[in-house]
Amino acid sequence: MFMAHDDSSHYSDKVRVRFAPSPTGQLHVGNARTALFNWLFARQQGGTMILRIEDTDVERSETRYETQLLDDLKWLGIDWDEGPDVGGPYPPYRQSDKLGVYQEHAERLVNEGKAYYCFCTQEVLELQREQALKEHRQPIYPGTCRNLDLDEARRRRASGEPCAIRLKIPEKPIRFHDIVRGMVEFSNEVVSDPIILRSSGVPVYNYVVVVDDAEMKITHVIRGDDHLSNTPKQVALYEALGWPVPEFAHLSTILGPDRERLSKRHGATSVAAFREMGVLPEALMNYMALLGWAPTGGNREIFVPQELVKEFDLRRVTPSPAVFDFEKLYWLNRHYIKESAPERVLTLAQPFFTRAGLLPESSGESVQTWFAKVIALLVPSVNKLDELPERATLLFRYDASAALALPDNAEVMHAATTPKVLDAFAAKIAAEPAPLAPERFKAIVKEIQKETGIKGKDLFHPIRIMLTGTHSGPEFDKLIPLMEEGATLTLPLHVLSVKERVESFRKAQSDK
Ligand code: GLU
């Protein structure tokens, strides 16, 4: 068993950890956090990260989920040294490819008297279970076939009677060490003799996981605490098979903001969903690392992947549940978006605009140059990239009638000074040659201020509503050239120039 040295977080040069997903659905943040903690620990300890596909549930496992799992992990920046796609010294890395191995070890356990053939039918087991519950007893297997004569059992099996193989749970408490929880003990009275091989010949999770972890020389089993109650059975299996028991670390449950187990009810919970929203992988990785772990001293929250590898400490992982805070994830994402190279954000943002029908599938240099400026202007105000098309409404979907009807604009529109400002501005823009330069815009606004005596937001808010539809938004200096330049480009939706906006606004006002 590996134990931490008191004064160091270094465990062993031979650290071998694994992430062992079942390809039965999307990669959820709970499992992704498990993958991440394994990865951080492996990378930090100079150990080996293994990816193993646990697909013994043939009915629910699908290749497309396996492919997506691998893609999602790679997208997050989690890599592995051994796995179904890269191979390694202990193949195969997909459980369905090694059913024979599990059968062999199960037979060995029977021969050694550590497991036995069980002929109990489903119906009988169900009745016994109901009876136990009625009598307020633990519904554990009563051990009916535990002491069957082995030769007799073999004869029954050879004659075709369906039978499973069960492990004999020893008659003593089962103890194991958990890095997150310390010593854990389960009374053998609450642990049934588990089936390890079903009568169909298909092995069960608790058993295959032990065979694989042992054969793959896993030193630390880091996984979700939904597997804590499986661990005594697995420890009993290691002992029966004569293999060393690894170190365990069970990670706490992730809860939603309402403190119920995080689920689809709470919104996006899969890695794919966050990716589709325009959450950056380093933001998701950073956020997930904080789900149950905190650095020593201080409340630092921003860690790029290399810093996480350096700072992460498995011994500082807390056993209490972690609450998933969507807002904090988005706040981190905003930070990483701002820190990213503009070209990267541009490439990532483009599909959101294409999907929203604002940009063509492919476009020439002039559109690209203009679009880069649009993105640079809007990006500081978003938490996720999927918010960008909405933010770009002020450029792409200018709608004067909607602006006039917007309750939020009512106060400005009803101000006594507003008509004067709008009349003056419209008149000056009509007389102004296009395109309007930002300096000219400034000069015009100054003239209006001088002529009318109106200033500050009484002056700027009506103009902003006239040009963008709302009274707040990005600086005019940057916005005006984008309107003027956008109006000259061929885009799926025409971007209106300043003049067109003013005309459209006047028309909507007179139509009202
Ligand atoms: N296939 C199991 C799961 O996805 C892995 C359990 C384990 O890590 O032992 O929950």
PDB file of N, CA, C and O in Angstrom, residues 205-231:
ATOM      1  N   TYR A 205     -19.323  -5.472 -12.941  1.00  0.00           N
ATOM      2  CA  TYR A 205     -18.398  -4.343 -12.761  1.00  0.00           C
ATOM      3  C   TYR A 205     -17.413  -4.532 -11.607  1.00  0.00           C
ATOM      4  O   TYR A 205     -16.211  -4.377 -11.764  1.00  0.00           O
ATOM      5  N   ASN A 206     -17.948  -4.844 -10.403  1.00  0.00           N
ATOM      6  CA  ASN A 206     -17.078  -4.920  -9.221  1.00  0.00           C
ATOM      7  C   ASN A 206     -15.923  -5.897  -9.397  1.00  0.00           C
ATOM      8  O   ASN A 206     -14.876  -5.739  -8.782  1.00  0.00           O
ATOM      9  N   TYR A 207     -16.154  -6.878 -10.231  1.00  0.00           N
ATOM     10  CA  TYR A 207     -15.129  -7.891 -10.424  1.00  0.00           C
ATOM     11  C   TYR A 207     -14.145  -7.489 -11.536  1.00  0.00           C
ATOM     12  O   TYR A 207     -12.921  -7.495 -11.334  1.00  0.00           O
ATOM     13  N   VAL A 208     -14.670  -7.085 -12.681  1.00  0.00           N
ATOM     14  CA  VAL A 208     -13.770  -6.741 -13.794  1.00  0.00           C
ATOM     15  C   VAL A 208     -12.868  -5.565 -13.435  1.00  0.00           C
ATOM     16  O   VAL A 208     -11.705  -5.506 -13.834  1.00  0.00           O
ATOM     17  N   VAL A 209     -13.409  -4.657 -12.635  1.00  0.00           N
ATOM     18  CA  VAL A 209     -12.637  -3.471 -12.292  1.00  0.00           C
ATOM     19  C   VAL A 209     -11.405  -3.891 -11.483  1.00  0.00           C
ATOM     20  O   VAL A 209     -10.313  -3.348 -11.659  1.00  0.00           O
ATOM     21  N   VAL A 210     -11.569  -4.915 -10.633  1.00  0.00           N
ATOM     22  CA  VAL A 210     -10.448  -5.390  -9.820  1.00  0.00           C
ATOM     23  C   VAL A 210      -9.432  -6.122 -10.700  1.00  0.00           C
ATOM     24  O   VAL A 210      -8.220  -5.874 -10.618  1.00  0.00           O
ATOM     25  N   VAL A 211      -9.938  -6.998 -11.567  1.00  0.00           N
ATOM     26  CA  VAL A 211      -9.017  -7.733 -12.450  1.00  0.00           C
ATOM     27  C   VAL A 211      -8.210  -6.725 -13.278  1.00  0.00           C
ATOM     28  O   VAL A 211      -6.979  -6.814 -13.376  1.00  0.00           O
ATOM     29  N   ASP A 212      -8.901  -5.733 -13.825  1.00  0.00           N
ATOM     30  CA  ASP A 212      -8.206  -4.766 -14.679  1.00  0.00           C
ATOM     31  C   ASP A 212      -7.248  -3.886 -13.895  1.00  0.00           C
ATOM     32  O   ASP A 212      -6.115  -3.661 -14.313  1.00  0.00           O
ATOM     33  N   ASP A 213      -7.716  -3.386 -12.757  1.00  0.00           N
ATOM     34  CA  ASP A 213      -6.836  -2.510 -11.981  1.00  0.00           C
ATOM     35  C   ASP A 213      -5.588  -3.273 -11.547  1.00  0.00           C
ATOM     36  O   ASP A 213      -4.484  -2.730 -11.561  1.00  0.00           O
ATOM     37  N   ALA A 214      -5.762  -4.530 -11.183  1.00  0.00           N
ATOM     38  CA  ALA A 214      -4.602  -5.317 -10.756  1.00  0.00           C
ATOM     39  C   ALA A 214      -3.698  -5.615 -11.955  1.00  0.00           C
ATOM     40  O   ALA A 214      -2.485  -5.393 -11.896  1.00  0.00           O
ATOM     41  N   GLU A 215      -4.295  -6.059 -13.060  1.00  0.00           N
ATOM     42  CA  GLU A 215      -3.459  -6.393 -14.218  1.00  0.00           C
ATOM     43  C   GLU A 215      -2.761  -5.165 -14.790  1.00  0.00           C
ATOM     44  O   GLU A 215      -1.663  -5.258 -15.319  1.00  0.00           O
ATOM     45  N   MET A 216      -3.400  -4.033 -14.677  1.00  0.00           N
ATOM     46  CA  MET A 216      -2.805  -2.801 -15.220  1.00  0.00           C
ATOM     47  C   MET A 216      -1.909  -2.121 -14.191  1.00  0.00           C
ATOM     48  O   MET A 216      -1.449  -1.006 -14.414  1.00  0.00           O
ATOM     49  N   LYS A 217      -1.740  -2.766 -13.040  1.00  0.00           N
ATOM     50  CA  LYS A 217      -0.828  -2.275 -11.987  1.00  0.00           C
ATOM     51  C   LYS A 217      -1.177  -0.865 -11.503  1.00  0.00           C
ATOM     52  O   LYS A 217      -0.308  -0.009 -11.310  1.00  0.00           O
ATOM     53  N   ILE A 218      -2.493  -0.655 -11.339  1.00  0.00           N
ATOM     54  CA  ILE A 218      -2.957   0.651 -10.867  1.00  0.00           C
ATOM     55  C   ILE A 218      -2.564   0.813  -9.396  1.00  0.00           C
ATOM     56  O   ILE A 218      -2.819  -0.077  -8.573  1.00  0.00           O
ATOM     57  N   THR A 219      -1.956   1.943  -9.077  1.00  0.00           N
ATOM     58  CA  THR A 219      -1.520   2.177  -7.694  1.00  0.00           C
ATOM     59  C   THR A 219      -2.554   2.993  -6.912  1.00  0.00           C
ATOM     60  O   THR A 219      -2.672   2.841  -5.707  1.00  0.00           O
ATOM     61  N   HIS A 220      -3.288   3.871  -7.609  1.00  0.00           N
ATOM     62  CA  HIS A 220      -4.256   4.740  -6.946  1.00  0.00           C
ATOM     63  C   HIS A 220      -5.554   4.731  -7.734  1.00  0.00           C
ATOM     64  O   HIS A 220      -5.542   5.078  -8.918  1.00  0.00           O
ATOM     65  N   VAL A 221      -6.625   4.351  -7.055  1.00  0.00           N
ATOM     66  CA  VAL A 221      -7.936   4.363  -7.710  1.00  0.00           C
ATOM     67  C   VAL A 221      -8.635   5.649  -7.271  1.00  0.00           C
ATOM     68  O   VAL A 221      -9.047   5.789  -6.123  1.00  0.00           O
ATOM     69  N   ILE A 222      -8.707   6.610  -8.199  1.00  0.00           N
ATOM     70  CA  ILE A 222      -9.335   7.900  -7.896  1.00  0.00           C
ATOM     71  C   ILE A 222     -10.640   7.933  -8.667  1.00  0.00           C
ATOM     72  O   ILE A 222     -10.634   7.847  -9.897  1.00  0.00           O
ATOM     73  N   ARG A 223     -11.767   8.010  -7.967  1.00  0.00           N
ATOM     74  CA  ARG A 223     -13.066   7.961  -8.655  1.00  0.00           C
ATOM     75  C   ARG A 223     -14.135   8.592  -7.787  1.00  0.00           C
ATOM     76  O   ARG A 223     -13.881   8.991  -6.651  1.00  0.00           O
ATOM     77  N   GLY A 224     -15.357   8.645  -8.310  1.00  0.00           N
ATOM     78  CA  GLY A 224     -16.462   9.289  -7.608  1.00  0.00           C
ATOM     79  C   GLY A 224     -16.892   8.478  -6.384  1.00  0.00           C
ATOM     80  O   GLY A 224     -16.748   7.252  -6.365  1.00  0.00           O
ATOM     81  N   ASP A 225     -17.451   9.177  -5.385  1.00  0.00           N
ATOM     82  CA  ASP A 225     -17.814   8.452  -4.168  1.00  0.00           C
ATOM     83  C   ASP A 225     -19.082   7.623  -4.318  1.00  0.00           C
ATOM     84  O   ASP A 225     -19.492   6.950  -3.384  1.00  0.00           O
ATOM     85  N   ASP A 226     -19.693   7.635  -5.509  1.00  0.00           N
ATOM     86  CA  ASP A 226     -20.789   6.685  -5.738  1.00  0.00           C
ATOM     87  C   ASP A 226     -20.229   5.256  -5.746  1.00  0.00           C
ATOM     88  O   ASP A 226     -20.978   4.298  -5.645  1.00  0.00           O
ATOM     89  N   HIS A 227     -18.922   5.127  -5.826  1.00  0.00           N
ATOM     90  CA  HIS A 227     -18.312   3.789  -5.817  1.00  0.00           C
ATOM     91  C   HIS A 227     -17.770   3.393  -4.453  1.00  0.00           C
ATOM     92  O   HIS A 227     -17.221   2.304  -4.302  1.00  0.00           O
ATOM     93  N   LEU A 228     -17.969   4.260  -3.464  1.00  0.00           N
ATOM     94  CA  LEU A 228     -17.438   3.956  -2.127  1.00  0.00           C
ATOM     95  C   LEU A 228     -18.036   2.647  -1.590  1.00  0.00           C
ATOM     96  O   LEU A 228     -17.323   1.789  -1.056  1.00  0.00           O
ATOM     97  N   SER A 229     -19.352   2.488  -1.784  1.00  0.00           N
ATOM     98  CA  SER A 229     -19.997   1.280  -1.236  1.00  0.00           C
ATOM     99  C   SER A 229     -19.629   0.026  -2.036  1.00  0.00           C
ATOM    100  O   SER A 229     -19.868  -1.084  -1.594  1.00  0.00           O
ATOM    101  N   ASN A 230     -19.061   0.194  -3.217  1.00  0.00           N
ATOM    102  CA  ASN A 230     -18.587  -0.978  -3.982  1.00  0.00           C
ATOM    103  C   ASN A 230     -17.204  -1.420  -3.499  1.00  0.00           C
ATOM    104  O   ASN A 230     -16.791  -2.549  -3.745  1.00  0.00           O
ATOM    105  N   THR A 231     -16.512  -0.499  -2.865  1.00  0.00           N
ATOM    106  CA  THR A 231     -15.104  -0.751  -2.552  1.00  0.00           C
ATOM    107  C   THR A 231     -14.881  -1.966  -1.632  1.00  0.00           C
ATOM    108  O   THR A 231     -13.960  -2.741  -1.889  1.00  0.00           O
TER     109      THR A 231
END
